[in-house]
Amino acid sequence: MRTDFVEKISLSQFFLMIVIFQLGTAIVIGLGQSAKQDAWISVGIATIYGVLLIFAYCFMLSLLPGKGFYELLKIAYGSLLSRILSYFYVLYFLYIAARVTRDFCELLTTAIYPKTPIEIISLSLALMCCYFLYQGIEVIGRSTEILFPYSAAFLILLVIFLFINRSFHSENLRPVLEFGWGPVFQAVFPSMLGFPFGEIVALTTVMVAVTRQDYLTKVGISAVAAAGTILMIFTMINVSVLGVDMIDRVEFPLLSTIRDISIAKFIERLDALVVFVMMLGIWLKVCVFLFAALKGMESITLIPYRNFVFPIGLLVSSISVFIAANFAEHIEEGLVAVPLYLHIPFQIGIPLVTTVILLIKVRRRKGEKKHEGLDNVVQSEN
Amino acid sequence: MITISVLVISVSMIFMITMIDICLYGRSVWDTLVYIFDIDFGTKEYYVIFGYLVSFVFTVRTDLSRRKEQRSEQSS
């Protein structure tokens, strides 16, 4: 096995990873539909929450620079309890990776390959992600940097085509706040807390690989803000093109929006552009979640994570087939069980408690070092 | 150690998805397991299980060769 892998990513790669990670499935599945024409306001509020969340994660990592997420758990909770927590985090990240894989399979079987079994799509994605993970996080960062311009170009093209096609109907966005702030906040809490902004917790395992740690917070905040803005814009686009009634009924709003494009009966069926954007996002999400889980296994077993890549990757592929019998069940799990019982404890609860414990320990250590320093000065004077 | 870790995680994941199904739909444990793993002969679910089993075999092989190397290092 090669031992000369480099595990460093640049700030620009980190920025793009966050943007694509956030856009991933959210841009196609749509957010805040229960808020109807005010969905874009819900996304804006969720973006503010996302910015605060990444600030909190960067603050937690800055308490002990150079230490990764699992190392911080070890320092905060001790060896045994940190292994138990790491074990639960591994299960959580693998489950979310399986859910994201299932989203991908459902999209492809709906949009492009209706006769292809989801098992084949799931296996193909898993094998590809396993190969990237085996090569290391630097390869993933570089690939993100190379593929992002295509994704951005396709999204801009889609907006231009929608504009030329005169698909926008601004009256669909009115009246603003027709039912007040209630539905807007109900759309945010608790489902949008966990998806997509809360999933940044997986990126805490990647943050330690960033070269310039002193700019981590600024780059993280700007990346989340950029991703949130893009999501807000596309939410507005979906509502203005499809209308409130249609958005509730379609599985993939952006896909339905794009199908509206027909310019001179020549430029039509641009589904492939949307599928490319989603494929890139899902590939990155699965890679990051798998990486986070594998790093957890490395911290528990003290065996390099590359030994686990293929069996765990193919386990995720199998689990993605078994987690739900159909898409409706898959969505129901994601709306009912996952936000309350998984997202909130793992994204907010445990990191918050960890930050508090680390703050106390770091301040205590600084206090002890001050006393030691004073003792040394007193001794030298004597 | 690699084999045991992968086995533990695999069983834990199956337990986790079973528990989520039980919490959501209120079925019994056995009914949930049958529902999840309702694999008929000839269905394509065998592809993913086969893929996992092949990778598991390679994992066992890797684990055994690592242990052999460690033993030979210790004896030398």
Tab-separated table of N, CA, C and O in Angstrom, chain A residues 1 87 90-92 94-95 98 117 119-120 122-123 297 301 303-304 307-308 310-312 314-315 317-319 321-323 325-326 329 332-333 336-337 342, chain B residues 1-3 5-6 8-10 12-14 16-17 20-21 23-25 27 35-39 44-49 51-52 55-56 59 62-63 66:
chain	number	residue	atom	x	y	z
A	1	MET	N	0.845	-1.197	0.000
A	1	MET	CA	0.000	0.000	0.000
A	1	MET	C	0.878	1.244	0.000
A	1	MET	O	1.882	1.297	0.682
A	87	TYR	N	-17.991	6.136	17.665
A	87	TYR	CA	-18.723	5.001	17.077
A	87	TYR	C	-20.108	5.463	16.611
A	87	TYR	O	-20.535	5.161	15.491
A	90	VAL	N	-19.762	7.587	13.559
A	90	VAL	CA	-19.507	6.771	12.370
A	90	VAL	C	-20.830	6.254	11.803
A	90	VAL	O	-21.082	6.344	10.592
A	91	LEU	N	-21.693	5.737	12.690
A	91	LEU	CA	-22.986	5.215	12.233
A	91	LEU	C	-23.824	6.331	11.614
A	91	LEU	O	-24.462	6.149	10.577
A	92	TYR	N	-23.803	7.500	12.249
A	92	TYR	CA	-24.592	8.642	11.753
A	92	TYR	C	-24.127	9.045	10.363
A	92	TYR	O	-24.938	9.206	9.441
A	94	LEU	N	-22.436	7.315	8.161
A	94	LEU	CA	-22.711	6.268	7.169
A	94	LEU	C	-24.190	6.259	6.790
A	94	LEU	O	-24.535	6.079	5.616
A	95	TYR	N	-25.071	6.468	7.753
A	95	TYR	CA	-26.507	6.491	7.458
A	95	TYR	C	-26.841	7.649	6.533
A	95	TYR	O	-27.600	7.500	5.571
A	98	ALA	N	-25.710	6.922	3.103
A	98	ALA	CA	-26.640	6.003	2.446
A	98	ALA	C	-27.879	6.747	1.963
A	98	ALA	O	-28.393	6.484	0.864
A	117	PRO	N	-31.849	-0.764	-12.713
A	117	PRO	CA	-32.091	-1.031	-11.284
A	117	PRO	C	-31.303	-0.063	-10.410
A	117	PRO	O	-30.165	0.305	-10.749
A	119	GLU	N	-29.923	-0.647	-7.745
A	119	GLU	CA	-28.751	-1.305	-7.165
A	119	GLU	C	-27.497	-1.041	-7.999
A	119	GLU	O	-26.403	-0.859	-7.459
A	120	ILE	N	-27.655	-1.019	-9.320
A	120	ILE	CA	-26.507	-0.798	-10.203
A	120	ILE	C	-25.993	0.631	-10.043
A	120	ILE	O	-24.787	0.877	-9.976
A	122	SER	N	-26.386	2.547	-7.444
A	122	SER	CA	-25.816	2.642	-6.096
A	122	SER	C	-24.404	2.061	-6.055
A	122	SER	O	-23.481	2.666	-5.499
A	123	LEU	N	-24.227	0.903	-6.674
A	123	LEU	CA	-22.906	0.250	-6.710
A	123	LEU	C	-21.904	1.120	-7.463
A	123	LEU	O	-20.755	1.285	-7.022
A	297	MET	N	-13.534	5.713	12.257
A	297	MET	CA	-13.066	4.337	12.438
A	297	MET	C	-11.560	4.321	12.683
A	297	MET	O	-11.052	3.511	13.460
A	301	THR	N	-10.027	2.518	15.968
A	301	THR	CA	-9.218	1.302	15.836
A	301	THR	C	-7.721	1.588	15.734
A	301	THR	O	-6.916	0.664	15.855
A	303	ILE	N	-6.179	2.196	13.095
A	303	ILE	CA	-5.720	1.599	11.836
A	303	ILE	C	-5.998	2.622	10.748
A	303	ILE	O	-7.080	3.226	10.739
A	304	PRO	N	-5.033	2.862	9.800
A	304	PRO	CA	-5.262	3.859	8.738
A	304	PRO	C	-6.580	3.632	8.007
A	304	PRO	O	-6.945	2.489	7.702
A	307	ASN	N	-7.706	1.220	4.861
A	307	ASN	CA	-8.002	-0.215	4.953
A	307	ASN	C	-9.503	-0.488	4.966
A	307	ASN	O	-9.932	-1.596	4.664
A	308	PHE	N	-10.299	0.526	5.363
A	308	PHE	CA	-11.746	0.319	5.512
A	308	PHE	C	-12.544	0.831	4.320
A	308	PHE	O	-13.757	0.639	4.270
A	310	PHE	N	-13.117	0.268	0.997
A	310	PHE	CA	-13.990	-0.505	0.110
A	310	PHE	C	-15.113	-1.251	0.831
A	310	PHE	O	-16.267	-1.183	0.407
A	311	PRO	N	-14.834	-1.960	1.931
A	311	PRO	CA	-15.970	-2.631	2.583
A	311	PRO	C	-17.008	-1.645	3.113
A	311	PRO	O	-18.213	-1.881	2.975
A	312	ILE	N	-16.558	-0.533	3.679
A	312	ILE	CA	-17.517	0.436	4.228
A	312	ILE	C	-18.269	1.135	3.098
A	312	ILE	O	-19.472	1.384	3.179
A	314	LEU	N	-19.009	-0.119	0.169
A	314	LEU	CA	-20.009	-1.038	-0.380
A	314	LEU	C	-21.095	-1.349	0.649
A	314	LEU	O	-22.238	-1.677	0.265
A	315	LEU	N	-20.783	-1.235	1.923
A	315	LEU	CA	-21.833	-1.343	2.948
A	315	LEU	C	-22.841	-0.212	2.765
A	315	LEU	O	-24.061	-0.426	2.820
A	317	SER	N	-23.505	1.346	0.042
A	317	SER	CA	-24.262	1.041	-1.165
A	317	SER	C	-25.403	0.070	-0.859
A	317	SER	O	-26.534	0.265	-1.312
A	318	SER	N	-25.117	-0.966	-0.062
A	318	SER	CA	-26.158	-1.942	0.304
A	318	SER	C	-27.227	-1.291	1.170
A	318	SER	O	-28.429	-1.461	0.929
A	319	ILE	N	-26.789	-0.534	2.164
A	319	ILE	CA	-27.740	0.089	3.095
A	319	ILE	C	-28.646	1.063	2.345
A	319	ILE	O	-29.834	1.176	2.657
A	321	VAL	N	-29.939	0.773	-0.458
A	321	VAL	CA	-31.031	0.025	-1.095
A	321	VAL	C	-32.050	-0.409	-0.050
A	321	VAL	O	-33.263	-0.395	-0.299
A	322	PHE	N	-31.578	-0.761	1.162
A	322	PHE	CA	-32.470	-1.324	2.175
A	322	PHE	C	-33.157	-0.292	3.070
A	322	PHE	O	-34.101	-0.648	3.774
A	323	ILE	N	-32.671	0.979	3.080
A	323	ILE	CA	-33.226	1.912	4.065
A	323	ILE	C	-34.708	2.216	3.822
A	323	ILE	O	-35.427	2.549	4.758
A	325	ALA	N	-38.319	1.231	1.131
A	325	ALA	CA	-38.839	0.419	0.027
A	325	ALA	C	-39.101	1.256	-1.210
A	325	ALA	O	-39.052	0.756	-2.328
A	326	ASN	N	-39.405	2.552	-1.001
A	326	ASN	CA	-39.689	3.434	-2.138
A	326	ASN	C	-39.353	4.875	-1.752
A	326	ASN	O	-38.989	5.140	-0.600
A	329	GLU	N	-41.360	6.550	1.217
A	329	GLU	CA	-40.903	6.116	2.545
A	329	GLU	C	-39.588	6.796	2.901
A	329	GLU	O	-39.369	7.225	4.050
A	332	GLU	N	-40.309	10.307	3.901
A	332	GLU	CA	-40.964	10.350	5.218
A	332	GLU	C	-39.951	10.174	6.346
A	332	GLU	O	-39.985	10.884	7.343
A	333	GLU	N	-39.017	9.228	6.162
A	333	GLU	CA	-37.954	9.048	7.163
A	333	GLU	C	-37.162	10.327	7.332
A	333	GLU	O	-36.836	10.739	8.443
A	336	VAL	N	-39.451	12.958	9.219
A	336	VAL	CA	-39.975	12.660	10.560
A	336	VAL	C	-38.868	12.242	11.522
A	336	VAL	O	-38.678	12.854	12.568
A	337	ALA	N	-38.147	11.179	11.163
A	337	ALA	CA	-37.213	10.568	12.127
A	337	ALA	C	-35.862	11.270	12.164
A	337	ALA	O	-35.305	11.520	13.241
A	342	LEU	N	-31.638	12.452	14.930
A	342	LEU	CA	-30.252	12.310	14.480
A	342	LEU	C	-29.566	13.660	14.305
A	342	LEU	O	-28.512	13.909	14.868
B	1	MET	N	-8.523	-7.285	13.226
B	1	MET	CA	-9.125	-6.063	13.766
B	1	MET	C	-9.970	-5.337	12.704
B	1	MET	O	-11.026	-4.802	13.002
B	2	ILE	N	-9.462	-5.295	11.467
B	2	ILE	CA	-10.210	-4.630	10.395
B	2	ILE	C	-11.511	-5.385	10.155
B	2	ILE	O	-12.598	-4.781	10.048
B	3	THR	N	-11.414	-6.716	10.086
B	3	THR	CA	-12.589	-7.554	9.839
B	3	THR	C	-13.630	-7.364	10.929
B	3	THR	O	-14.825	-7.181	10.648
B	5	SER	N	-13.959	-4.852	12.992
B	5	SER	CA	-14.519	-3.480	12.939
B	5	SER	C	-15.588	-3.380	11.857
B	5	SER	O	-16.660	-2.824	12.088
B	6	VAL	N	-15.299	-3.924	10.678
B	6	VAL	CA	-16.266	-3.848	9.572
B	6	VAL	C	-17.533	-4.631	9.933
B	6	VAL	O	-18.650	-4.162	9.674
B	8	VAL	N	-18.710	-5.246	12.972
B	8	VAL	CA	-19.438	-4.514	14.017
B	8	VAL	C	-20.219	-3.357	13.387
B	8	VAL	O	-21.409	-3.154	13.698
B	9	ILE	N	-19.576	-2.608	12.514
B	9	ILE	CA	-20.255	-1.473	11.872
B	9	ILE	C	-21.411	-1.965	11.010
B	9	ILE	O	-22.496	-1.367	10.995
B	10	SER	N	-21.219	-3.071	10.287
B	10	SER	CA	-22.285	-3.607	9.419
B	10	SER	C	-23.503	-3.995	10.250
B	10	SER	O	-24.642	-3.618	9.913
B	12	SER	N	-24.252	-2.995	13.233
B	12	SER	CA	-24.807	-1.773	13.853
B	12	SER	C	-25.679	-1.010	12.865
B	12	SER	O	-26.732	-0.485	13.248
B	13	MET	N	-25.257	-0.935	11.608
B	13	MET	CA	-26.041	-0.209	10.604
B	13	MET	C	-27.375	-0.903	10.371
B	13	MET	O	-28.425	-0.257	10.245
B	14	ILE	N	-27.350	-2.243	10.303
B	14	ILE	CA	-28.594	-3.000	10.103
B	14	ILE	C	-29.512	-2.768	11.297
B	14	ILE	O	-30.725	-2.531	11.140
B	16	MET	N	-29.527	-0.172	13.213
B	16	MET	CA	-29.983	1.224	13.175
B	16	MET	C	-31.168	1.400	12.222
B	16	MET	O	-32.182	2.015	12.583
B	17	ILE	N	-31.059	0.845	11.018
B	17	ILE	CA	-32.164	1.036	10.072
B	17	ILE	C	-33.396	0.260	10.512
B	17	ILE	O	-34.528	0.677	10.254
B	20	ILE	N	-35.051	2.465	13.183
B	20	ILE	CA	-35.744	3.621	12.584
B	20	ILE	C	-37.087	3.177	12.002
B	20	ILE	O	-38.112	3.850	12.168
B	21	ASP	N	-37.090	2.027	11.328
B	21	ASP	CA	-38.336	1.505	10.765
B	21	ASP	C	-39.351	1.171	11.850
B	21	ASP	O	-40.549	1.427	11.703
B	23	CYS	N	-39.515	2.514	14.857
B	23	CYS	CA	-40.006	3.768	15.457
B	23	CYS	C	-41.037	4.436	14.544
B	23	CYS	O	-42.017	4.990	15.007
B	24	LEU	N	-40.801	4.376	13.229
B	24	LEU	CA	-41.704	5.073	12.307
B	24	LEU	C	-43.015	4.320	12.091
B	24	LEU	O	-44.077	4.925	12.035
B	25	TYR	N	-42.925	2.987	11.936
B	25	TYR	CA	-44.100	2.242	11.505
B	25	TYR	C	-44.664	1.302	12.557
B	25	TYR	O	-45.696	0.672	12.338
B	27	ARG	N	-43.837	-1.614	13.621
B	27	ARG	CA	-43.860	-3.072	13.378
B	27	ARG	C	-42.996	-3.755	14.424
B	27	ARG	O	-42.188	-3.134	15.092
B	35	TYR	N	-39.279	-7.321	6.304
B	35	TYR	CA	-39.643	-6.263	5.358
B	35	TYR	C	-38.393	-5.672	4.697
B	35	TYR	O	-38.359	-5.452	3.484
B	36	ILE	N	-37.356	-5.435	5.516
B	36	ILE	CA	-36.133	-4.826	4.976
B	36	ILE	C	-35.407	-5.799	4.060
B	36	ILE	O	-34.957	-5.449	2.973
B	37	PHE	N	-35.290	-7.062	4.534
B	37	PHE	CA	-34.483	-8.028	3.799
B	37	PHE	C	-35.341	-9.009	3.007
B	37	PHE	O	-34.988	-10.177	2.863
B	38	ASP	N	-36.444	-8.506	2.492
B	38	ASP	CA	-37.337	-9.345	1.695
B	38	ASP	C	-36.714	-9.546	0.325
B	38	ASP	O	-37.098	-8.939	-0.673
B	39	ILE	N	-35.707	-10.399	0.306
B	39	ILE	CA	-34.954	-10.582	-0.934
B	39	ILE	C	-35.446	-11.836	-1.629
B	39	ILE	O	-35.358	-12.927	-1.093
B	44	LYS	N	-32.541	-7.833	-8.037
B	44	LYS	CA	-31.233	-7.210	-8.214
B	44	LYS	C	-30.578	-6.801	-6.899
B	44	LYS	O	-29.449	-6.327	-6.910
B	45	GLU	N	-31.310	-6.992	-5.775
B	45	GLU	CA	-30.683	-6.640	-4.491
B	45	GLU	C	-29.453	-7.480	-4.249
B	45	GLU	O	-28.577	-7.110	-3.477
B	46	TYR	N	-29.381	-8.622	-4.915
B	46	TYR	CA	-28.214	-9.475	-4.751
B	46	TYR	C	-26.944	-8.807	-5.245
B	46	TYR	O	-25.854	-9.139	-4.793
B	47	TYR	N	-27.059	-7.842	-6.190
B	47	TYR	CA	-25.858	-7.189	-6.700
B	47	TYR	C	-25.122	-6.474	-5.580
B	47	TYR	O	-23.902	-6.589	-5.438
B	48	VAL	N	-25.866	-5.683	-4.785
B	48	VAL	CA	-25.211	-4.898	-3.739
B	48	VAL	C	-24.686	-5.812	-2.636
B	48	VAL	O	-23.605	-5.576	-2.079
B	49	ILE	N	-25.444	-6.855	-2.315
B	49	ILE	CA	-24.980	-7.777	-1.265
B	49	ILE	C	-23.733	-8.503	-1.750
B	49	ILE	O	-22.761	-8.674	-1.001
B	51	GLY	N	-21.571	-7.390	-3.964
B	51	GLY	CA	-20.471	-6.423	-3.938
B	51	GLY	C	-19.888	-6.287	-2.542
B	51	GLY	O	-18.662	-6.276	-2.352
B	52	TYR	N	-20.778	-6.189	-1.537
B	52	TYR	CA	-20.318	-6.069	-0.154
B	52	TYR	C	-19.550	-7.320	0.274
B	52	TYR	O	-18.490	-7.232	0.909
B	55	SER	N	-16.044	-7.403	-1.253
B	55	SER	CA	-15.127	-6.481	-0.567
B	55	SER	C	-14.792	-6.999	0.820
B	55	SER	O	-13.674	-6.817	1.307
B	56	PHE	N	-15.766	-7.678	1.467
B	56	PHE	CA	-15.513	-8.228	2.799
B	56	PHE	C	-14.452	-9.321	2.742
B	56	PHE	O	-13.570	-9.402	3.607
B	59	THR	N	-11.208	-7.746	2.481
B	59	THR	CA	-10.848	-7.158	3.780
B	59	THR	C	-10.246	-8.215	4.686
B	59	THR	O	-9.229	-7.971	5.356
B	62	THR	N	-6.777	-8.894	3.555
B	62	THR	CA	-5.866	-7.816	3.954
B	62	THR	C	-5.522	-7.935	5.427
B	62	THR	O	-4.361	-7.788	5.829
B	63	ASP	N	-6.530	-8.211	6.243
B	63	ASP	CA	-6.339	-8.334	7.682
B	63	ASP	C	-5.371	-9.467	7.994
B	63	ASP	O	-4.456	-9.322	8.812
B	66	ARG	N	-1.847	-8.552	7.055
B	66	ARG	CA	-1.289	-7.587	8.020
B	66	ARG	C	-0.816	-8.316	9.272
B	66	ARG	O	0.259	-8.026	9.807
